[in-house]
Coordinates of C-alpha atoms and ligand atoms in Angstrom, one line a residue:
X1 CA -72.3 35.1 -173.7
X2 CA -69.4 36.1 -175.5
X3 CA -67.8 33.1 -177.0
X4 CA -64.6 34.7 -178.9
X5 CA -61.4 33.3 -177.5
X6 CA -59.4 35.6 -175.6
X7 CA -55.6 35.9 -176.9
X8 CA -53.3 38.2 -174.7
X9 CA -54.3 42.7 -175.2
X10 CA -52.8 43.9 -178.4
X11 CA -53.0 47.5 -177.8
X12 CA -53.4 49.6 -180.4
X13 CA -52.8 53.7 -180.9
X14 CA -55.8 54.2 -179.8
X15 CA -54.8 52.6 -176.2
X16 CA -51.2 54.5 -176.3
X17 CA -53.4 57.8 -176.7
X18 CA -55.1 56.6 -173.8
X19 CA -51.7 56.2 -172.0
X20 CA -50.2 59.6 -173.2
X21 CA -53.9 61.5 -172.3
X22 CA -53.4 60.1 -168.7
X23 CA -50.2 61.2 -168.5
X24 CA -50.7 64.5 -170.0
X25 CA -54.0 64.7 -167.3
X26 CA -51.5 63.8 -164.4
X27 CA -49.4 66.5 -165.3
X28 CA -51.7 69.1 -165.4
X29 CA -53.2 68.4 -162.4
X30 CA -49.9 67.8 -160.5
X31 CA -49.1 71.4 -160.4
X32 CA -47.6 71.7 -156.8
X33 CA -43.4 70.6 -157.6
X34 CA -40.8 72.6 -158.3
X35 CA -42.1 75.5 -160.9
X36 CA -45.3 74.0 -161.2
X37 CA -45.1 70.5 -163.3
X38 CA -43.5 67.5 -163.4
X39 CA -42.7 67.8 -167.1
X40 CA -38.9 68.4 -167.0
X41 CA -38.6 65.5 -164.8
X42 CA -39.8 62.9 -166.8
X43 CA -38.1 64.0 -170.0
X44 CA -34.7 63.4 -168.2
X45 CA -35.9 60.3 -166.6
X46 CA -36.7 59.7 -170.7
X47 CA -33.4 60.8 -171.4
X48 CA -31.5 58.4 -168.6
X49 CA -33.2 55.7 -169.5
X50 CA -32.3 55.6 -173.0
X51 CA -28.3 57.6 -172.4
X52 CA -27.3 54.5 -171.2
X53 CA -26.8 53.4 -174.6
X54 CA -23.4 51.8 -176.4
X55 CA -23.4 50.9 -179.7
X56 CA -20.4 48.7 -179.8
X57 CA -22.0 46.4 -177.5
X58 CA -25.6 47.2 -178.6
X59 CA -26.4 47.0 -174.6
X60 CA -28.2 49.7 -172.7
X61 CA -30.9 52.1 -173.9
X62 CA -34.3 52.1 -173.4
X63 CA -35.1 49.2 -173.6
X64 CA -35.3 47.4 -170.2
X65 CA -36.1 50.0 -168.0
X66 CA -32.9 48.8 -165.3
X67 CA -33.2 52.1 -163.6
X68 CA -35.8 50.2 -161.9
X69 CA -33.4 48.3 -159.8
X70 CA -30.5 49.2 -158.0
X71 CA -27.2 49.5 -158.8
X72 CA -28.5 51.8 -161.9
X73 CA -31.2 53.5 -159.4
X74 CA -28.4 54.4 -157.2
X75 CA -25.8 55.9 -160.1
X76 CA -24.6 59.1 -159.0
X77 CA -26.3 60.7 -162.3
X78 CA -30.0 59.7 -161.4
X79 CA -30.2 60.8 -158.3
X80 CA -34.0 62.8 -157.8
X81 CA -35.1 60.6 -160.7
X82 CA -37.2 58.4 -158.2
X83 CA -39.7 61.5 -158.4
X84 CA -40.5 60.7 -162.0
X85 CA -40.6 56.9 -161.7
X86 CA -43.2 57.5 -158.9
X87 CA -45.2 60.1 -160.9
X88 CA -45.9 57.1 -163.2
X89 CA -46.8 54.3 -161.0
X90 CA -50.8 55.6 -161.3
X91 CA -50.7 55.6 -164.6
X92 CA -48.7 51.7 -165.0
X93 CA -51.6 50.3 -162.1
X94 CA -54.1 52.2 -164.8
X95 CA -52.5 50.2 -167.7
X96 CA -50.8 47.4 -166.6
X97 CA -50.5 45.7 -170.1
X98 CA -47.7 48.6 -171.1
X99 CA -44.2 47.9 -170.2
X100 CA -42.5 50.3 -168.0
X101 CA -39.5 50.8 -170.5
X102 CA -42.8 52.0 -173.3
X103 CA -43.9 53.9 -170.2
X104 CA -40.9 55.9 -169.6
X105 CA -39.9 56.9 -173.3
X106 CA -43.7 57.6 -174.1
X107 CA -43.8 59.8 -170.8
X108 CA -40.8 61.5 -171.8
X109 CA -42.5 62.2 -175.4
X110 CA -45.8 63.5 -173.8
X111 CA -43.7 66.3 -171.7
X112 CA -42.3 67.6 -174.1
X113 CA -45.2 68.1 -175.8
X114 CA -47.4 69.3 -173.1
X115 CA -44.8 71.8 -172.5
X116 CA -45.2 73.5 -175.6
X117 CA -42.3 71.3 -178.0
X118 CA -42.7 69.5 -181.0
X119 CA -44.6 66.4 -181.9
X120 CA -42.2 63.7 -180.8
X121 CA -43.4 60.3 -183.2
X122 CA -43.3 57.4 -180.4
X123 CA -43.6 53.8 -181.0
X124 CA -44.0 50.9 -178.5
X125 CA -41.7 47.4 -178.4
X126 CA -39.8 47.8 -175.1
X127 CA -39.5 44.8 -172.9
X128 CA -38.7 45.1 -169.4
X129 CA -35.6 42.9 -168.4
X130 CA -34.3 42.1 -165.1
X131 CA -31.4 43.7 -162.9
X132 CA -28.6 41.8 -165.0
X133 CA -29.0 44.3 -167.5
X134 CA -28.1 47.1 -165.0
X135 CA -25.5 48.9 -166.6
X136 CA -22.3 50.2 -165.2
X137 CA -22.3 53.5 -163.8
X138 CA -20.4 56.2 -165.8
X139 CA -22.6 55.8 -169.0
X140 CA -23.9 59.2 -169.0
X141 CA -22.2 62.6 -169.1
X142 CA -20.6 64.5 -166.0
X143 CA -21.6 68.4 -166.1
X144 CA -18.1 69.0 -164.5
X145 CA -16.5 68.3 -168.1
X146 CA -15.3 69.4 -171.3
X147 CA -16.3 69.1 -174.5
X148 CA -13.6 65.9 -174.9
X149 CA -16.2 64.5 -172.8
X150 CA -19.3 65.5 -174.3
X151 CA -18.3 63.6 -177.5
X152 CA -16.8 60.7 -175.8
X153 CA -20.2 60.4 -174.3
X154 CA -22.7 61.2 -176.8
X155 CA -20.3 59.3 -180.0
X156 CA -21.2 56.2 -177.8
X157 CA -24.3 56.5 -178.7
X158 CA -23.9 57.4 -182.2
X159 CA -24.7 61.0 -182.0
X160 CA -22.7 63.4 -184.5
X161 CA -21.7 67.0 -182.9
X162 CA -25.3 68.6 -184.5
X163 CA -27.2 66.2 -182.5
X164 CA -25.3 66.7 -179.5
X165 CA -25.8 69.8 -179.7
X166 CA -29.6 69.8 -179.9
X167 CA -30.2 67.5 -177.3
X168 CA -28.5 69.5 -174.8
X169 CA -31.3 72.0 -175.4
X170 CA -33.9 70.5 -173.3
X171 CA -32.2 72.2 -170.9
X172 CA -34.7 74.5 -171.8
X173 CA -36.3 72.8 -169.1
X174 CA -36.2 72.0 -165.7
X175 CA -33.5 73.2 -163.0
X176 CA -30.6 71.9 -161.4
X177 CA -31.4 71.0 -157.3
X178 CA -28.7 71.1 -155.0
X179 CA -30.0 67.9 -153.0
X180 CA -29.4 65.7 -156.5
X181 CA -26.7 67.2 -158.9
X182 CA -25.3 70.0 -156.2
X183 CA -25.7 72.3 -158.9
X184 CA -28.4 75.1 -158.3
X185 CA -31.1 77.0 -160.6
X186 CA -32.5 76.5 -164.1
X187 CA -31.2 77.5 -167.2
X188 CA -33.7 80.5 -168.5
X189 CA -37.2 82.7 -166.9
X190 CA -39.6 79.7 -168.8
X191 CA -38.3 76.4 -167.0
X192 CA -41.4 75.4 -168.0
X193 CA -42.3 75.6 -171.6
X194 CA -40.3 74.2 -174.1
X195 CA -38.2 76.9 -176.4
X196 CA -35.2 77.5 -177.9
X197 CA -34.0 80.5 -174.7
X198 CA -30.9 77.7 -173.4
X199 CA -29.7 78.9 -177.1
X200 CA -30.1 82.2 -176.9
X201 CA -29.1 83.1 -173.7
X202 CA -26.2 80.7 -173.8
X203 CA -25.0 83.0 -177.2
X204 CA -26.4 86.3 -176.1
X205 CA -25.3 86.6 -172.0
X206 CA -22.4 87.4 -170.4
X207 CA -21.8 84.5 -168.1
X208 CA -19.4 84.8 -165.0
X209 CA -18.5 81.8 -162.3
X210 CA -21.0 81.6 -159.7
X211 CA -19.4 82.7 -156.7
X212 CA -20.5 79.9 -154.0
X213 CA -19.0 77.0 -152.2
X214 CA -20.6 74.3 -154.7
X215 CA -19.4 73.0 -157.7
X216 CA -18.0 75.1 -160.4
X217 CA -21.0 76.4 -162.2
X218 CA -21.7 79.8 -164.3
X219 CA -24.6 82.6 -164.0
X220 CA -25.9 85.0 -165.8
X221 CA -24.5 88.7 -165.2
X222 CA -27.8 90.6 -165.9
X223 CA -29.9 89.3 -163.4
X224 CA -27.3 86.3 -161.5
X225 CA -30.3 83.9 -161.3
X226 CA -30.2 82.0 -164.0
X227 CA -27.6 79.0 -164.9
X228 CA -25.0 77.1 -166.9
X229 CA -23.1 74.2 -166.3
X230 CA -19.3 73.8 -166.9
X231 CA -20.8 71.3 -170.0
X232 CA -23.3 74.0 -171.2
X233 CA -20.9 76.6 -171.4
X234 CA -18.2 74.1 -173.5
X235 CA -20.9 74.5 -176.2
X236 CA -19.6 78.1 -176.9
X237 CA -16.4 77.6 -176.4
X238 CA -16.1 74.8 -179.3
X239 CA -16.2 76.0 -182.9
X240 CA -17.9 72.9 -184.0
X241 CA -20.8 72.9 -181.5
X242 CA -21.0 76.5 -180.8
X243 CA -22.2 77.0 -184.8
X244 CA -25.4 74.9 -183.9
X245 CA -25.8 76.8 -181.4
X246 CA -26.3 79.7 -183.3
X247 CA -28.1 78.7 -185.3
X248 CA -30.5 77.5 -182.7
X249 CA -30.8 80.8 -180.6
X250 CA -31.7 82.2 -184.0
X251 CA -34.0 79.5 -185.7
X252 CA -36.2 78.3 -183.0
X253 CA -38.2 76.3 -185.9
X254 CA -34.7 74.5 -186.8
X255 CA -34.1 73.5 -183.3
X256 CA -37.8 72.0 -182.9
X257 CA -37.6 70.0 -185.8
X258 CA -33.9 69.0 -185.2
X259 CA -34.6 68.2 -181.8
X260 CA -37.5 66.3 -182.5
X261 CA -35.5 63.8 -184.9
X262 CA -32.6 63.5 -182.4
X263 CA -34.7 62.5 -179.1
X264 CA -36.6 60.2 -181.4
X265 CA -33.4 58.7 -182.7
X266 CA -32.6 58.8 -178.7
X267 CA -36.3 56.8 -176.8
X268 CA -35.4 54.2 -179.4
X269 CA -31.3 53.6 -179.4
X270 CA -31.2 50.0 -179.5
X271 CA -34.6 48.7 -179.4
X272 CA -35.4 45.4 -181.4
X273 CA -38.9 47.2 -183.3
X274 CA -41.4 45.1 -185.1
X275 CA -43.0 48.1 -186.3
X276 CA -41.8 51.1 -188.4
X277 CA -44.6 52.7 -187.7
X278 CA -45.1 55.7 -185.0
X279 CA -48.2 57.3 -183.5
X280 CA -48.1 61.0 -183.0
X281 CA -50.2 61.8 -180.4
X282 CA -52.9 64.8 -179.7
X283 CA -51.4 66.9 -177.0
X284 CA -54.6 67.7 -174.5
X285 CA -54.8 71.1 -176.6
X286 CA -55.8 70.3 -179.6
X287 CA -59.9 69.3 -179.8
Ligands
DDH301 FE1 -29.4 67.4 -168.4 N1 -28.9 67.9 -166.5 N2 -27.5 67.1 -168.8 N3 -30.0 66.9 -170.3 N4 -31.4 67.7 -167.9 C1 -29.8 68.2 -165.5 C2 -31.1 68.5 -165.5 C3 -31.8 68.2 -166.7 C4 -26.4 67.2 -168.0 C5 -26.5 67.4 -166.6 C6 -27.6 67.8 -165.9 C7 -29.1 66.5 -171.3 C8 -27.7 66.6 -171.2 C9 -27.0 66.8 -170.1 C10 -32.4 67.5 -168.7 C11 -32.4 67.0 -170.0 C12 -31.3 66.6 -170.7 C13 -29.0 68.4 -164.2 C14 -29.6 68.8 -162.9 C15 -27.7 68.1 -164.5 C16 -26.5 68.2 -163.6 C17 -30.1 67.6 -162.2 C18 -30.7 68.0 -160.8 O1 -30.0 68.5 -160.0 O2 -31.9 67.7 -160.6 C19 -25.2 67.0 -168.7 C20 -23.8 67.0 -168.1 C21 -25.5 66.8 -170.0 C22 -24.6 66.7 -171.2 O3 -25.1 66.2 -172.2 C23 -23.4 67.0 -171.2 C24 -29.9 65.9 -172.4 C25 -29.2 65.4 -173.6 C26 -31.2 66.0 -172.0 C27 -32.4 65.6 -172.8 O4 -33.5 65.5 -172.3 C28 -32.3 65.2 -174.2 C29 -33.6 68.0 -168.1 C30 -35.0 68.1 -168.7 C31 -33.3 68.5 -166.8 C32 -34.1 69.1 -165.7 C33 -34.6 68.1 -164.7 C34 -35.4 68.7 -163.6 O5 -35.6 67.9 -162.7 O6 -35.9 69.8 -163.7

């Protein structure tokens, strides 16, 4: 028999691959949602998690993973996130040894991936905490707002106006769904694969106020199926963000590399790391 004493699992890359492939399995074969995969989902249940952040008070972020529990499940702002959270519970029962804030953050990292972004460097060190950590609701941004608000929000977290800028591309991805935002549509024709077209089509379209009963939102005049929010569109009308995003819609290798930094810097706003180290993981692609 074996006789070496057993100290708790110390996972190593090699097991996080193993997390991130599971993922990245899910998502492929979970093709039957929305425009066929869960991938934008879980990079804004990435994103929630880990907007919550303040840096005065160093509380918030990822680290925690307080969306769990309600109040923060029931914010106004995460409503439809349950989807994601549920679209993970397979793969947490499959490895139970890897905290659901590393889970969330490292799922976030594999969709944007999968979906045709950049390499996003991930490392683990998130503990979960209980529902005293909640934090208060009106932590992350309202797409009804200005750009006032956009920095108010995102200088919380310690963002400078380039950043901001290039984290509001993911919405590459994804759509807006009446039944959780009231807003309605994605942003561009690829909701689906990760690119630089919320830039260019944000700088290059004429964009007009939808004309509906739901909340203020803009369309595109060409084809009047594609969307902005109020947010979105503040991005052009401020010098000081709307340079970034010109140069975005122009240089989509800029954006991936900027954005790539920036939602790094975001998965790990205040989390107490013991290692500088990150694993970049294979996407399913590559042999
Ligand atoms: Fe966003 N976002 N977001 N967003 N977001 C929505 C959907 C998605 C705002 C509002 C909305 C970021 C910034 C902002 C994604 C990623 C990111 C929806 C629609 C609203 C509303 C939700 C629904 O109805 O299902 C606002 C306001 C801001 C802002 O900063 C001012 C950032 C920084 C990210 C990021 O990931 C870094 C993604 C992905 C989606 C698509 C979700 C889906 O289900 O599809």
């Amino acid at each position: 028999g074996d006789s070496s004493p057993k100290g708790p699992f110390v996972p190593t890359k090699a097991d996080y691959q193993k997390v991130y492939d599971a993922v990245a399995r899910r998502l492929a074969d979970e093709t039957d949602y929305d425009d066929g995969s869960y991938g934008p989902v879980l990079v804004r249940l990435a994103w929630h998690a880990s907007g919550t952040y303040d840096k005065e008070t160093g509380t918030g972020g990822s680290n925690g993973a307080t969306m769990r529990f309600a109040p923060e499940s029931d914010h106004g702002a995460n409503a439809g996130l349950k989807t994601a959270r549920d679209f993970l519970e397979p793969i947490k029962a499959q490895f139970p040894w890897i905290t659901y804030s590393d889970l969330w953050t490292l799922g976030g990292a594999c969709a944007i991936q999968e979906l045709g972004g950049p390499s996003i460097p991930w490392r683990p060190g998130r503990e979960d905490r209980d529902v005293a950590a909640c934090t208060p609701d009106g932590r992350l941004p309202d797409a009804a707002k200005d750009q006032r608000h956009i920095r108010d929000i995102f200088s919380r977290m310690g963002f400078d106006d380039r950043e901001m800028v290039a984290l509001i591309g993911a919405h590459a991805l994804g759509r807006c769904h009446t039944d959780r935002s009231g807003f309605d549509g994605p942003w561009n024709f690829s909701p689906t694969v990760f690119t630089n077209e919320f830039f260019r089509l944000l700088a290059e379209e004429k964009w007009v106020q939808k004309k509906w009963n739901g909340p203020t939102q803009f369309t595109d005049k060409t084809t009047g199926t594609l969307m902005m929010l109020p947010t979105d569109m503040a991005l052009v009308k401020d010098k000081g963000f709307k340079k970034h995003v010109e140069r975005y819609a122009k240089d989509s290798d800029a954006f991936f590399k900027e954005f790539s930094d920036v939602f790094v810097k975001l998965l790990e706003l205040g989390v107490p790391f013991k290692t500088d180290d990150r694993i970049v993981f294979k996407t399913s692609d590559s042999e």
